[in-house]
Amino acid sequence: MVSGATVASAAEVFQVVTGSDKCWDVPNGSKANNAPINQFQCDGSPEQKFVFRDIGGGFFNIVAAHSGLCVDVPNGQTGDNIPVNQFQCDGSPEQQFEVVYGGGDFVNIIARHSGKCLDVPNGSAADNLQLIQFACDGSAAQRFYLYE
């Protein structure tokens, strides 16, 4: 496991694990724009690997390793409960994230354009549940663990 304080190199590949021990996952290895970023049972598949690309200023693009597409908050929406997808990397702020060490080996991942945290809705452990952005509240639903 790697703490957020150590996510500092130009590009590192991680499996991102939720507080319920599920992995970020792009269903069925989709390479399509707007495919959801879900949580799913960790299986080590390529669609569960994400590249954290340092873009400077403490921000990262998070890129699905299998597709080369960026984690994206659609259309730069700033509200709560906005589902998170993968989309062609375009340098927009809704594809830029701050990785903040939260203590206890977890990180919070905060969208630059909205200041909101990536979140597992209601902290559920269900498979195929799409991640959202939500007001940062310190809950376990917003804690992620990075494994190389």
PDB file of C-alpha atoms in Angstrom, residues 11-17 22-27 29-31 36-38 40-53 61-71 86 145-148:
ATOM      1  CA  ALA A  11       3.241   8.514 -13.390  1.00  0.00           C
ATOM      2  CA  GLU A  12       2.498   5.563 -11.147  1.00  0.00           C
ATOM      3  CA  VAL A  13       0.090   2.678 -11.681  1.00  0.00           C
ATOM      4  CA  PHE A  14      -2.211   1.722  -8.814  1.00  0.00           C
ATOM      5  CA  GLN A  15      -5.089  -0.496  -7.967  1.00  0.00           C
ATOM      6  CA  VAL A  16      -7.477   1.846  -6.116  1.00  0.00           C
ATOM      7  CA  VAL A  17      -9.323   0.068  -3.325  1.00  0.00           C
ATOM      8  CA  LYS A  22     -13.566  -3.313  -3.646  1.00  0.00           C
ATOM      9  CA  CYS A  23     -11.490  -2.021  -6.548  1.00  0.00           C
ATOM     10  CA  TRP A  24     -12.159   0.783  -8.957  1.00  0.00           C
ATOM     11  CA  ASP A  25     -13.211  -0.944 -12.160  1.00  0.00           C
ATOM     12  CA  VAL A  26     -14.299  -0.086 -15.698  1.00  0.00           C
ATOM     13  CA  PRO A  27     -17.013  -2.699 -16.419  1.00  0.00           C
ATOM     14  CA  GLY A  29     -12.911  -3.558 -19.799  1.00  0.00           C
ATOM     15  CA  SER A  30     -14.829  -0.971 -21.828  1.00  0.00           C
ATOM     16  CA  LYS A  31     -12.716   1.459 -23.816  1.00  0.00           C
ATOM     17  CA  PRO A  36     -18.653   4.249 -15.641  1.00  0.00           C
ATOM     18  CA  ILE A  37     -16.003   3.984 -12.959  1.00  0.00           C
ATOM     19  CA  ASN A  38     -17.513   1.391 -10.627  1.00  0.00           C
ATOM     20  CA  PHE A  40     -16.104  -4.291  -8.091  1.00  0.00           C
ATOM     21  CA  GLN A  41     -14.508  -7.293  -6.446  1.00  0.00           C
ATOM     22  CA  CYS A  42     -10.747  -6.984  -6.873  1.00  0.00           C
ATOM     23  CA  ASP A  43      -9.457  -9.464  -9.452  1.00  0.00           C
ATOM     24  CA  GLY A  44      -6.243  -7.882 -10.721  1.00  0.00           C
ATOM     25  CA  SER A  45      -7.624  -7.342 -14.224  1.00  0.00           C
ATOM     26  CA  PRO A  46      -6.251  -4.552 -16.449  1.00  0.00           C
ATOM     27  CA  GLU A  47      -9.491  -2.559 -16.092  1.00  0.00           C
ATOM     28  CA  GLN A  48      -8.708  -2.222 -12.380  1.00  0.00           C
ATOM     29  CA  LYS A  49      -5.387  -0.440 -12.891  1.00  0.00           C
ATOM     30  CA  PHE A  50      -5.148   3.346 -12.940  1.00  0.00           C
ATOM     31  CA  VAL A  51      -2.215   5.582 -13.803  1.00  0.00           C
ATOM     32  CA  PHE A  52      -1.789   8.677 -11.654  1.00  0.00           C
ATOM     33  CA  ARG A  53      -0.123  11.266 -13.917  1.00  0.00           C
ATOM     34  CA  ASN A  61      -4.928  12.995 -14.141  1.00  0.00           C
ATOM     35  CA  ILE A  62      -6.149   9.525 -13.222  1.00  0.00           C
ATOM     36  CA  VAL A  63      -6.044   7.366 -16.348  1.00  0.00           C
ATOM     37  CA  ALA A  64      -7.603   3.928 -16.805  1.00  0.00           C
ATOM     38  CA  ALA A  65      -4.547   1.879 -17.792  1.00  0.00           C
ATOM     39  CA  HIS A  66      -6.451  -0.451 -20.132  1.00  0.00           C
ATOM     40  CA  SER A  67      -8.174   2.312 -22.147  1.00  0.00           C
ATOM     41  CA  GLY A  68      -5.977   5.393 -21.811  1.00  0.00           C
ATOM     42  CA  LEU A  69      -9.070   7.421 -20.888  1.00  0.00           C
ATOM     43  CA  CYS A  70      -9.206   9.835 -17.949  1.00  0.00           C
ATOM     44  CA  VAL A  71     -11.416   9.645 -14.893  1.00  0.00           C
ATOM     45  CA  GLN A  86     -13.912   7.654 -18.105  1.00  0.00           C
ATOM     46  CA  TYR A 145      -6.221   2.894  -0.618  1.00  0.00           C
ATOM     47  CA  LEU A 146      -3.560   2.782  -3.339  1.00  0.00           C
ATOM     48  CA  TYR A 147      -1.756  -0.487  -4.108  1.00  0.00           C
ATOM     49  CA  GLU A 148       1.060  -0.762  -6.627  1.00  0.00           C
TER      50      GLU A 148
END
